[in-house]
XYZ file of C-alpha atoms in Angstrom:
675
model
C 87.449 75.106 129.939
C 86.273 71.858 131.945
C 85.831 68.738 129.815
C 82.055 67.614 130.352
C 81.705 64.384 132.404
C 80.246 62.687 129.199
C 83.613 63.120 127.575
C 85.753 61.669 130.554
C 86.501 58.532 128.709
C 87.168 60.330 125.517
C 90.651 59.541 124.290
C 92.508 62.818 123.737
C 96.048 63.150 122.119
C 98.126 65.642 123.692
C 101.523 66.597 122.738
C 103.668 68.143 125.764
C 107.149 68.766 125.847
C 108.876 66.991 128.747
C 112.716 67.049 129.357
C 113.222 68.347 125.871
C 111.333 65.263 124.257
C 107.948 65.216 122.513
C 105.879 62.735 124.442
C 102.544 61.426 123.096
C 100.136 59.946 125.512
C 96.401 59.556 126.236
C 94.637 60.776 129.347
C 90.762 60.985 130.570
C 89.568 64.674 131.089
C 89.430 65.942 134.442
C 86.254 67.054 136.178
C 88.132 69.415 138.465
C 87.637 73.278 138.079
C 91.006 74.989 137.106
C 91.495 78.507 135.608
C 94.140 81.114 135.214
C 94.099 84.733 135.568
C 96.062 87.496 133.524
C 97.817 90.330 134.484
C 99.942 93.050 132.405
C 102.887 95.139 133.273
C 101.590 98.558 133.875
C 104.891 100.141 132.717
C 105.037 97.564 129.705
C 101.497 96.607 128.932
C 102.789 94.132 126.217
C 104.316 91.978 128.748
C 101.744 89.495 130.251
C 101.934 87.194 133.107
C 99.700 84.255 133.462
C 98.875 82.574 136.861
C 96.948 79.027 137.602
C 95.160 78.239 140.926
C 95.643 74.490 139.840
C 97.565 72.335 142.355
C 98.699 68.674 142.367
C 100.304 68.709 138.896
C 102.335 66.312 136.984
C 103.089 68.850 134.206
C 101.714 71.991 132.784
C 101.975 73.324 129.156
C 101.344 76.881 127.807
C 100.671 78.063 124.392
C 100.619 81.799 124.230
C 98.935 82.248 120.736
C 102.058 84.163 119.368
C 104.228 81.259 118.374
C 105.697 80.922 121.834
C 105.116 78.109 124.252
C 106.289 77.451 127.832
C 106.546 74.095 129.793
C 106.521 73.281 133.473
C 105.740 76.981 134.633
C 102.689 77.697 136.775
C 103.205 81.584 136.409
C 104.736 82.171 133.289
C 105.259 85.785 131.504
C 105.354 86.415 127.893
C 106.099 89.703 125.639
C 103.734 90.167 122.656
C 104.759 92.418 119.882
C 101.739 93.422 118.178
C 98.163 95.030 118.932
C 95.640 92.105 118.057
C 93.819 89.242 119.799
C 95.639 85.858 120.910
C 94.291 82.612 121.986
C 96.075 81.342 124.951
C 95.942 77.620 125.757
C 96.820 76.074 129.327
C 97.027 72.126 129.325
C 97.224 70.661 132.904
C 98.217 67.000 133.381
C 97.406 65.524 136.828
C 98.693 62.069 135.888
C 95.453 60.497 136.023
C 93.582 62.998 134.014
C 94.132 66.219 131.902
C 92.453 69.575 131.783
C 92.471 72.247 129.035
C 91.612 76.101 129.572
C 91.564 78.316 126.652
C 90.942 82.075 126.622
C 90.999 84.930 124.086
C 92.973 88.050 125.097
C 93.354 91.308 123.420
C 96.582 93.169 123.530
C 96.032 96.953 122.927
C 96.765 100.261 124.804
C 94.212 102.856 123.341
C 94.675 106.536 124.106
C 92.450 108.054 126.851
C 92.594 112.053 126.802
C 91.189 112.674 130.405
C 93.720 110.523 132.244
C 96.160 113.503 132.399
C 94.553 116.653 133.878
C 97.676 118.833 132.877
C 97.672 120.441 129.485
C 100.121 120.739 126.990
C 102.257 123.707 128.393
C 105.256 126.089 127.857
C 107.587 126.948 130.676
C 110.790 128.969 131.194
C 114.093 127.450 131.704
C 114.467 126.225 135.128
C 110.796 126.150 136.002
C 108.765 123.234 137.169
C 105.262 122.079 136.271
C 103.140 119.838 138.303
C 101.853 116.662 136.475
C 98.118 115.893 137.618
C 96.301 112.759 136.977
C 93.128 111.314 137.933
C 94.548 107.991 138.956
C 95.842 106.980 142.261
C 97.092 103.459 141.674
C 98.347 100.933 138.900
C 100.129 103.610 136.692
C 103.494 104.292 135.015
C 105.180 107.327 133.941
C 107.524 107.283 130.868
C 110.110 108.834 130.709
C 110.867 109.354 134.336
C 113.680 111.798 133.604
C 113.253 115.451 135.318
C 110.288 113.973 137.758
C 110.745 114.462 141.363
C 109.041 111.156 142.048
C 107.764 108.870 139.270
C 106.120 106.551 141.574
C 103.341 109.052 142.685
C 100.210 110.140 140.376
C 101.049 113.922 140.642
C 104.831 114.341 140.235
C 106.699 117.532 139.571
C 108.780 117.998 136.523
C 111.679 120.451 136.122
C 112.652 119.856 132.464
C 115.968 121.129 130.957
C 114.646 120.533 127.502
C 111.420 119.834 125.660
C 109.769 116.620 126.736
C 106.739 114.507 126.249
C 105.409 112.368 129.214
C 103.340 109.243 128.859
C 101.105 108.149 131.567
C 100.003 104.671 131.268
C 97.253 103.536 133.809
C 94.817 100.673 134.368
C 91.263 101.993 133.946
C 88.319 100.282 135.538
C 84.798 100.422 134.485
C 81.884 101.366 136.470
C 81.057 98.702 139.291
C 78.694 95.765 137.908
C 78.291 94.653 141.400
C 74.740 95.878 142.609
C 74.718 97.305 146.275
C 78.413 96.741 146.352
C 78.787 99.584 149.125
C 75.854 97.904 151.057
C 73.902 101.374 150.965
C 70.594 99.476 150.086
C 71.101 97.063 153.114
C 70.497 93.327 152.461
C 69.853 93.482 148.791
C 71.129 91.767 145.700
C 73.452 89.376 147.425
C 73.283 86.085 149.051
C 75.205 84.478 151.751
C 75.452 81.035 153.248
C 75.570 82.695 156.841
C 72.592 83.250 158.892
C 71.385 86.875 158.559
C 70.734 88.147 161.999
C 69.702 91.868 162.381
C 69.377 91.620 166.213
C 72.443 89.936 167.255
C 75.930 89.201 166.088
C 76.098 85.732 168.183
C 76.542 82.933 167.674
C 79.384 82.072 165.157
C 78.090 82.088 161.446
C 75.736 85.299 161.378
C 76.063 88.240 159.446
C 74.096 91.644 159.257
C 74.199 95.060 157.103
C 74.388 97.945 159.244
C 76.416 100.735 161.107
C 76.133 100.129 164.797
C 78.678 97.530 165.339
C 78.529 97.723 169.034
C 74.622 97.258 169.401
C 75.071 94.265 166.997
C 77.909 92.510 169.025
C 79.297 94.596 172.054
C 82.740 92.743 171.885
C 83.529 94.079 168.519
C 85.183 97.417 167.640
C 83.241 100.376 166.487
C 84.853 100.632 163.116
C 83.486 102.979 160.279
C 82.479 101.871 156.711
C 85.051 102.317 153.807
C 82.702 104.226 151.518
C 82.091 107.261 153.510
C 82.760 106.623 157.077
C 79.172 107.003 158.093
C 77.507 104.240 155.896
C 76.640 100.454 156.052
C 78.991 97.687 155.812
C 78.714 93.929 156.046
C 79.531 92.618 159.581
C 80.325 88.703 159.894
C 80.849 86.764 163.049
C 82.893 84.111 161.251
C 82.352 80.452 161.096
C 84.935 77.609 161.421
C 83.326 75.955 158.200
C 85.715 76.073 155.242
C 84.438 77.049 151.803
C 81.343 78.487 153.281
C 80.205 81.640 150.937
C 80.299 84.885 153.077
C 79.093 86.791 149.999
C 77.548 85.871 146.542
C 76.245 87.623 143.514
C 75.513 86.509 139.992
C 76.240 88.938 137.200
C 76.261 88.939 133.201
C 79.950 89.387 131.748
C 81.009 89.934 128.234
C 83.310 86.913 126.923
C 86.968 87.122 126.482
C 87.073 90.329 128.579
C 89.342 91.183 131.438
C 87.773 92.118 134.743
C 89.045 92.969 138.407
C 87.275 91.551 141.424
C 88.061 93.474 144.622
C 86.791 94.099 148.120
C 87.967 96.141 151.245
C 88.302 93.987 154.555
C 88.936 94.773 158.234
C 89.130 93.027 161.420
C 86.445 93.551 163.917
C 88.122 91.664 166.561
C 91.976 91.329 166.871
C 92.599 87.601 167.264
C 92.586 85.131 164.503
C 91.823 87.588 161.467
C 89.809 86.326 158.695
C 91.156 84.451 155.667
C 89.113 84.726 152.461
C 89.366 83.483 148.793
C 87.686 84.785 145.736
C 85.674 82.418 143.756
C 83.961 82.708 140.186
C 81.693 79.981 138.745
C 83.170 77.698 141.737
C 86.700 78.449 140.520
C 89.114 79.552 142.978
C 90.634 83.047 141.712
C 93.753 84.473 143.305
C 95.394 83.728 146.547
C 93.835 83.780 149.826
C 93.786 87.096 151.648
C 93.978 87.958 155.106
C 92.796 90.766 157.264
C 94.986 92.851 159.323
C 95.575 91.992 162.990
C 94.625 95.418 163.905
C 90.984 96.188 163.973
C 89.486 98.879 162.001
C 92.328 98.937 159.484
C 90.777 98.527 155.835
C 92.913 96.617 153.349
C 92.050 95.933 149.761
C 92.369 92.821 148.156
C 91.801 92.203 144.446
C 92.581 89.816 141.538
C 91.980 89.895 137.794
C 89.941 87.435 135.661
C 89.242 86.651 132.160
C 85.908 85.775 131.290
C 86.733 83.163 128.445
C 83.687 81.715 126.887
C 81.536 82.749 130.033
C 78.580 85.192 129.629
C 77.573 85.015 133.103
C 79.669 84.957 136.493
C 78.853 83.605 139.914
C 81.003 85.845 142.199
C 81.579 84.613 145.613
C 83.798 85.355 148.743
C 84.481 82.164 150.522
C 85.783 81.600 154.151
C 89.007 79.712 154.292
C 89.705 80.224 158.339
C 88.744 76.858 160.410
C 89.988 78.214 163.618
C 87.302 78.558 166.323
C 88.319 81.784 168.042
C 87.882 85.294 166.296
C 87.597 85.442 162.548
C 85.264 88.308 163.054
C 85.123 91.017 160.104
C 83.674 93.170 157.890
C 83.478 93.840 154.222
C 82.674 96.831 152.382
C 82.875 98.128 148.559
C 82.862 95.056 146.476
C 83.907 95.786 142.971
C 83.703 93.817 139.768
C 84.423 95.549 136.474
C 86.287 95.397 133.232
C 89.931 96.481 133.150
C 91.634 97.917 130.273
C 95.064 99.723 130.080
C 95.111 103.169 128.559
C 97.499 106.166 128.242
C 97.595 109.878 127.960
C 100.518 112.230 127.020
C 101.517 115.646 127.931
C 104.050 117.815 126.025
C 106.208 120.249 127.777
C 108.250 123.017 126.179
C 110.915 124.777 127.577
C 111.578 128.296 126.611
C 115.272 129.013 126.866
C 115.300 131.057 123.635
C 112.753 133.112 121.859
C 110.560 131.137 119.705
C 110.457 133.929 117.139
C 109.369 134.278 113.533
C 110.020 137.186 111.378
C 109.086 137.925 107.692
C 111.490 136.965 105.357
C 113.152 139.584 103.198
C 110.809 140.391 100.062
C 110.433 142.458 97.213
C 107.634 144.963 96.381
C 106.752 147.155 93.637
C 107.686 150.716 93.925
C 105.115 152.668 96.021
C 103.493 149.419 97.256
C 102.831 148.926 101.134
C 103.816 145.539 102.884
C 102.849 143.960 106.228
C 105.894 143.172 108.318
C 105.169 140.335 110.731
C 107.056 139.364 113.816
C 106.162 136.852 116.569
C 107.486 135.216 119.771
C 107.354 138.007 122.225
C 105.126 140.518 124.065
C 106.938 143.801 123.255
C 108.052 144.848 119.742
C 110.216 147.873 118.663
C 110.738 148.423 114.962
C 113.456 150.633 113.230
C 113.688 152.816 110.805
C 110.262 154.174 111.920
C 109.947 156.803 109.024
C 108.227 154.508 106.635
C 106.118 152.392 109.107
C 102.599 153.240 110.215
C 103.272 151.941 113.675
C 106.884 150.853 114.937
C 105.526 149.244 118.553
C 103.208 146.545 116.808
C 104.140 143.140 115.728
C 102.718 143.606 112.327
C 103.375 147.357 111.108
C 102.691 148.498 107.718
C 105.944 149.695 105.647
C 105.920 151.833 102.394
C 109.611 152.297 101.613
C 110.717 154.419 98.931
C 113.865 152.307 98.374
C 115.220 149.090 99.643
C 115.252 149.247 103.301
C 116.382 146.805 106.087
C 114.000 146.830 109.098
C 115.121 145.798 112.671
C 112.832 144.513 115.168
C 113.752 144.030 119.013
C 111.277 141.330 120.362
C 110.755 141.030 124.129
C 109.406 138.120 126.077
C 108.572 139.634 129.169
C 107.560 136.250 130.970
C 111.031 134.639 130.682
C 112.764 138.101 130.144
C 114.225 137.136 126.823
C 115.416 139.925 124.376
C 116.550 139.625 120.753
C 116.869 141.786 117.725
C 116.136 140.454 114.140
C 116.171 141.885 110.689
C 114.184 141.768 107.281
C 114.953 143.672 104.045
C 112.051 145.049 101.833
C 113.802 145.731 98.361
C 112.149 147.610 95.442
C 111.549 145.502 92.588
C 113.828 146.863 89.805
C 112.661 147.585 86.300
C 115.460 147.616 83.856
C 114.321 146.438 80.427
C 117.075 146.079 77.816
C 117.353 145.313 74.092
C 120.512 144.404 72.200
C 122.439 147.251 70.635
C 122.315 148.253 67.022
C 124.267 146.077 64.945
C 124.932 145.064 61.332
C 124.404 142.080 59.192
C 125.051 140.895 55.597
C 122.424 140.393 53.166
C 120.411 137.268 53.527
C 121.519 136.851 57.205
C 119.469 136.506 60.055
C 119.915 137.927 63.655
C 118.406 137.013 67.173
C 116.798 140.227 68.796
C 117.715 139.791 72.638
C 115.529 141.656 75.264
C 114.880 141.309 78.957
C 113.705 142.876 82.198
C 109.988 142.249 82.016
C 107.351 139.737 81.696
C 105.387 140.622 78.586
C 106.993 141.561 75.142
C 105.132 143.239 72.257
C 107.098 144.034 69.061
C 105.768 146.458 66.745
C 104.301 144.618 63.732
C 107.003 143.879 61.129
C 106.949 140.874 58.569
C 110.461 140.153 59.100
C 110.275 139.025 62.776
C 109.529 135.240 63.574
C 107.134 136.460 66.678
C 105.969 139.649 67.944
C 104.989 138.347 71.365
C 108.297 136.819 72.647
C 111.375 138.456 74.191
C 113.883 137.382 71.589
C 112.538 136.712 68.092
C 114.518 136.048 64.929
C 114.787 139.010 62.478
C 115.472 138.547 58.783
C 115.612 141.956 57.323
C 116.153 142.667 53.797
C 117.198 146.230 54.140
C 118.421 148.405 57.140
C 115.503 148.382 59.698
C 114.776 149.732 63.058
C 112.734 147.471 65.369
C 110.564 148.751 68.235
C 109.489 147.026 71.409
C 106.991 147.707 74.374
C 108.274 145.932 77.544
C 105.975 145.417 80.524
C 106.328 144.220 84.059
C 102.619 143.320 84.573
C 102.863 142.940 88.264
C 104.169 146.262 88.809
C 102.615 147.884 85.874
C 105.920 149.194 84.707
C 106.147 150.001 80.966
C 109.053 151.086 78.653
C 109.547 151.273 74.673
C 112.959 150.077 73.468
C 114.286 150.059 69.840
C 117.141 148.554 67.973
C 118.573 149.200 64.349
C 119.808 146.241 62.230
C 121.989 147.800 59.256
C 121.883 145.446 56.210
C 125.175 145.377 54.341
C 125.599 144.426 50.558
C 127.297 141.408 49.434
C 130.535 141.701 47.235
C 130.218 140.716 43.543
C 132.592 137.735 43.691
C 133.543 136.367 40.175
C 135.906 133.332 39.272
C 137.354 132.612 35.784
C 139.870 130.010 34.376
C 142.448 130.349 31.667
C 141.970 126.812 30.124
C 140.760 123.200 30.793
C 143.505 120.505 31.227
C 144.657 118.456 28.349
C 147.559 116.071 27.750
C 149.473 119.034 26.163
C 148.254 121.744 28.879
C 148.433 120.264 32.309
C 147.656 123.426 34.460
C 145.107 126.256 34.610
C 145.262 129.792 36.024
C 142.329 130.568 38.420
C 141.461 134.236 38.746
C 139.053 135.926 41.310
C 137.648 139.341 41.413
C 135.286 141.541 43.375
C 136.753 141.125 47.015
C 139.835 141.986 49.301
C 140.358 138.626 50.471
C 139.979 135.153 48.979
C 139.737 131.625 50.026
C 139.791 128.852 47.501
C 138.632 125.141 47.765
C 139.518 122.496 47.416
C 142.860 123.180 48.151
C 144.674 120.214 47.668
C 145.226 120.584 43.815
C 145.928 124.457 44.054
C 149.379 125.950 44.711
C 147.924 128.548 47.058
C 144.215 128.645 48.276
C 144.423 132.177 49.648
C 145.686 134.366 46.745
C 143.486 135.812 43.866
C 144.996 133.985 41.184
C 146.130 130.354 42.146
C 147.276 127.581 39.714
C 145.188 124.490 39.591
C 146.572 120.987 38.778
C 143.591 118.759 38.963
C 143.835 115.008 38.141
C 140.097 115.049 37.094
C 137.707 117.273 36.376
C 137.082 119.638 39.387
C 134.768 122.449 40.498
C 136.716 125.284 42.501
C 134.932 127.517 44.837
C 136.115 130.771 46.003
C 134.719 132.709 48.898
C 135.621 136.468 48.863
C 135.263 139.090 51.641
C 134.205 142.564 50.679
C 135.385 145.981 51.949
C 132.328 145.826 54.515
C 133.401 142.344 55.802
C 130.464 140.432 53.979
C 131.482 137.512 52.173
C 130.152 135.910 48.839
C 131.054 133.151 46.510
C 131.375 131.775 42.902
C 132.743 128.763 41.455
C 134.422 127.634 38.289
C 134.687 124.142 36.486
C 138.207 122.950 35.325
C 137.506 120.188 32.991
C 140.392 117.541 32.564
C 139.939 116.270 28.961
C 140.324 112.510 28.373
C 141.099 112.465 24.646
C 140.705 108.602 24.253
C 137.032 109.009 25.321
C 136.118 112.255 23.534
C 137.782 112.177 20.144
C 138.288 108.474 19.113
C 134.843 107.902 18.137
C 133.782 104.353 16.274
C 130.405 104.005 14.507
C 128.224 101.247 15.231
C 126.923 100.640 11.523
C 127.440 101.647 7.906
C 125.711 101.204 4.671
C 127.991 100.414 1.505
C 125.474 101.528 -1.039
C 127.479 104.217 -2.998
C 125.136 106.992 -1.729
C 128.043 108.579 -0.364
C 126.615 108.437 3.197
C 128.157 106.018 5.309
C 129.827 103.994 2.506
C 132.848 103.156 4.288
C 133.608 101.895 7.845
C 136.849 103.265 9.488
C 138.277 106.265 11.724
C 139.201 108.844 9.170
C 138.234 111.602 11.405
C 140.676 110.539 14.310
C 143.522 113.257 14.938
C 146.850 113.010 16.202
C 147.593 109.464 15.575
C 150.847 108.173 15.400
C 150.753 104.499 15.433
C 147.689 102.281 14.126
C 146.659 98.731 13.726
C 142.992 98.645 12.571
C 141.596 94.991 11.908
C 137.921 93.681 10.929
C 136.753 90.034 11.321
C 133.625 88.047 10.248
C 131.607 86.166 12.287
C 133.691 83.229 11.837
C 136.847 85.196 13.181
C 138.224 85.517 9.719
C 140.450 88.574 9.003
C 138.690 90.218 6.189
C 140.423 93.765 6.620
C 143.429 95.337 8.109
C 145.213 98.811 7.829
C 147.773 100.950 9.629
C 146.857 104.155 7.675
C 143.745 105.942 9.607
C 142.754 107.593 6.081
C 141.935 103.993 4.804
C 138.382 102.425 5.468
C 136.524 99.324 4.622
C 134.234 99.329 1.931
C 132.329 96.288 2.703
C 134.178 93.797 0.314
C 136.600 91.000 0.865
C 138.684 89.839 -2.022
C 136.624 92.027 -4.267
C 133.353 90.370 -3.060
C 130.635 92.188 -1.500
C 129.990 90.857 2.059
C 126.527 90.083 3.411
C 124.636 92.104 5.833
C 125.447 91.344 9.472
C 127.507 91.815 12.428
C 131.175 92.208 12.234
C 134.058 92.727 14.871
C 136.747 95.318 14.909
C 139.943 96.088 16.919
C 141.861 99.114 17.141
C 145.393 99.700 18.674
C 146.911 103.263 18.260
C 149.018 105.976 20.070
C 148.118 109.607 19.960
C 150.453 112.521 20.447
C 150.152 112.481 24.267
C 151.285 108.792 24.347
C 148.238 107.716 25.550
C 147.718 104.157 24.571
C 144.540 103.585 22.744
C 142.744 100.165 22.361
C 139.039 99.704 21.255
C 137.209 96.314 20.413
C 133.508 96.094 19.551
C 131.105 95.124 16.983
C 129.255 96.950 14.213
C 126.635 96.331 11.535
C 126.860 96.080 7.695
C 123.557 97.024 6.296
C 122.687 96.590 2.825
């Protein structure tokens, strides 16, 4: 981008990296036209080279739009990593001014399915295949393995293994130039040379035609590049530099890569032509020169990125200033957009049969099945007796029993033969149910069956379910259960049965000889009704596995006995053995008495206590005064103290005694005197 003249005096801050230091300076903008061209590596289109035509630089700085920069390089190369658009900036410093050029480039490699004319193919091991394309230049093969010449557009591959080739090519659009082959004569272009149809003299004249000798007798009779029988632009060169030999204005798309090319030959052997491409007044590419041999066409081209431009003035400029010679012809001027595209082809090498065969399967009895094999041209199946046709790839088999079939597959193209096998088995139907069994009364049993995918039990209220393979049965009496088993896929059906015999429980009984007192310290337990017994808890028994163990509990205990009958069934019973605490149960003290001479509760005492050996019985009034004391259990308090009737109220008693078991007895409490 050229800075307008009106902004030449504008102060611009530019940051340029020089000698590894960041220098900040101000410079006026240049008015010279500078540009850079873009080219990509055909074998690595992500690698992009930039080239500027600028000369007389003090410094140059690049920003490639991907986080990378370069300083001091006129022709840098950068590797991009991603497919997307990038903004590329070139800053030129001429010492007295600066120039800034910015362009947008697109990094992408789209697929183009018509670059390769060879389709995906299969070859035999050791064979070759020719790879055909519709391109003649600017291409790259990858990989180059097994190619006889990777530098030609139509190489031959002799792969040893499967391989995929990628063909990347520069693809040009149709020519935007009008009358680029000059078939329409002197139309759609201009030239600063004088158009002279009648003669090719003097210098600085041009003509579009076929008969070169008629136009200039000293020129060789060369043929046009397009067809060998068409027009070409003839020029008797001038010594004036930068004169436009050919010029045309066209519309372009911004930020698009274009290729500009032409074919050039010498009409006279001395002093070959030197020409320069130019777009919008900016030199593009290097000077190109015709061959010293006449009638030898040479192609010259360069690339150009349109940047912000929407139109382009395309020129071919004379750069030869020597007087003698400089006589040449131009043909097939081309200008079109350039993209990089790729196509691929897959080559499979058949070194073995690429076979397939039906896996082993199960079928129902009497059911037909199709056997499938592939990968060859000829098929031979065995055994043949259950096949409808043993010579086809997919015969129908109807075996009567499990059968293994063998097939020999022959590939006549590559002379490959192999034999494979597959087994067809008859799906079995082996329904089963658990054997007859016995259970004791009140027990449950699981009825187990298998072999089908549908189960139906004959109605019975003692089953938990009638539609599952293994219901729970709780028979009260001996019962026979019936089951219908089905394989619904093969329509197999069978009926099974099992009998559950219910055994009676033994009548187990447990008794004791006595409870435990202070005088009787053990009790005899006795069981009946069974053959074997087990008592619990066993810790206070002399033997828990006999019919009549001795119990010596320390506290009241319930003993359980499990008895086994003659049929193996078990039943149980229990017996409670009390451990009597006489202090609590026999030594009762009333809570009140009524000394009113009605002969009911007229005396407060413990006359009903038994087996008392020693006694101290005391009564206190509410002030703690002892008002009654005796050591004789037959004596009770009549409610008097010192012959005086005591008032109604609460009194306190204490009792200390011993009984016949030497258990100490002590009681203390209150009672009420009621009048």
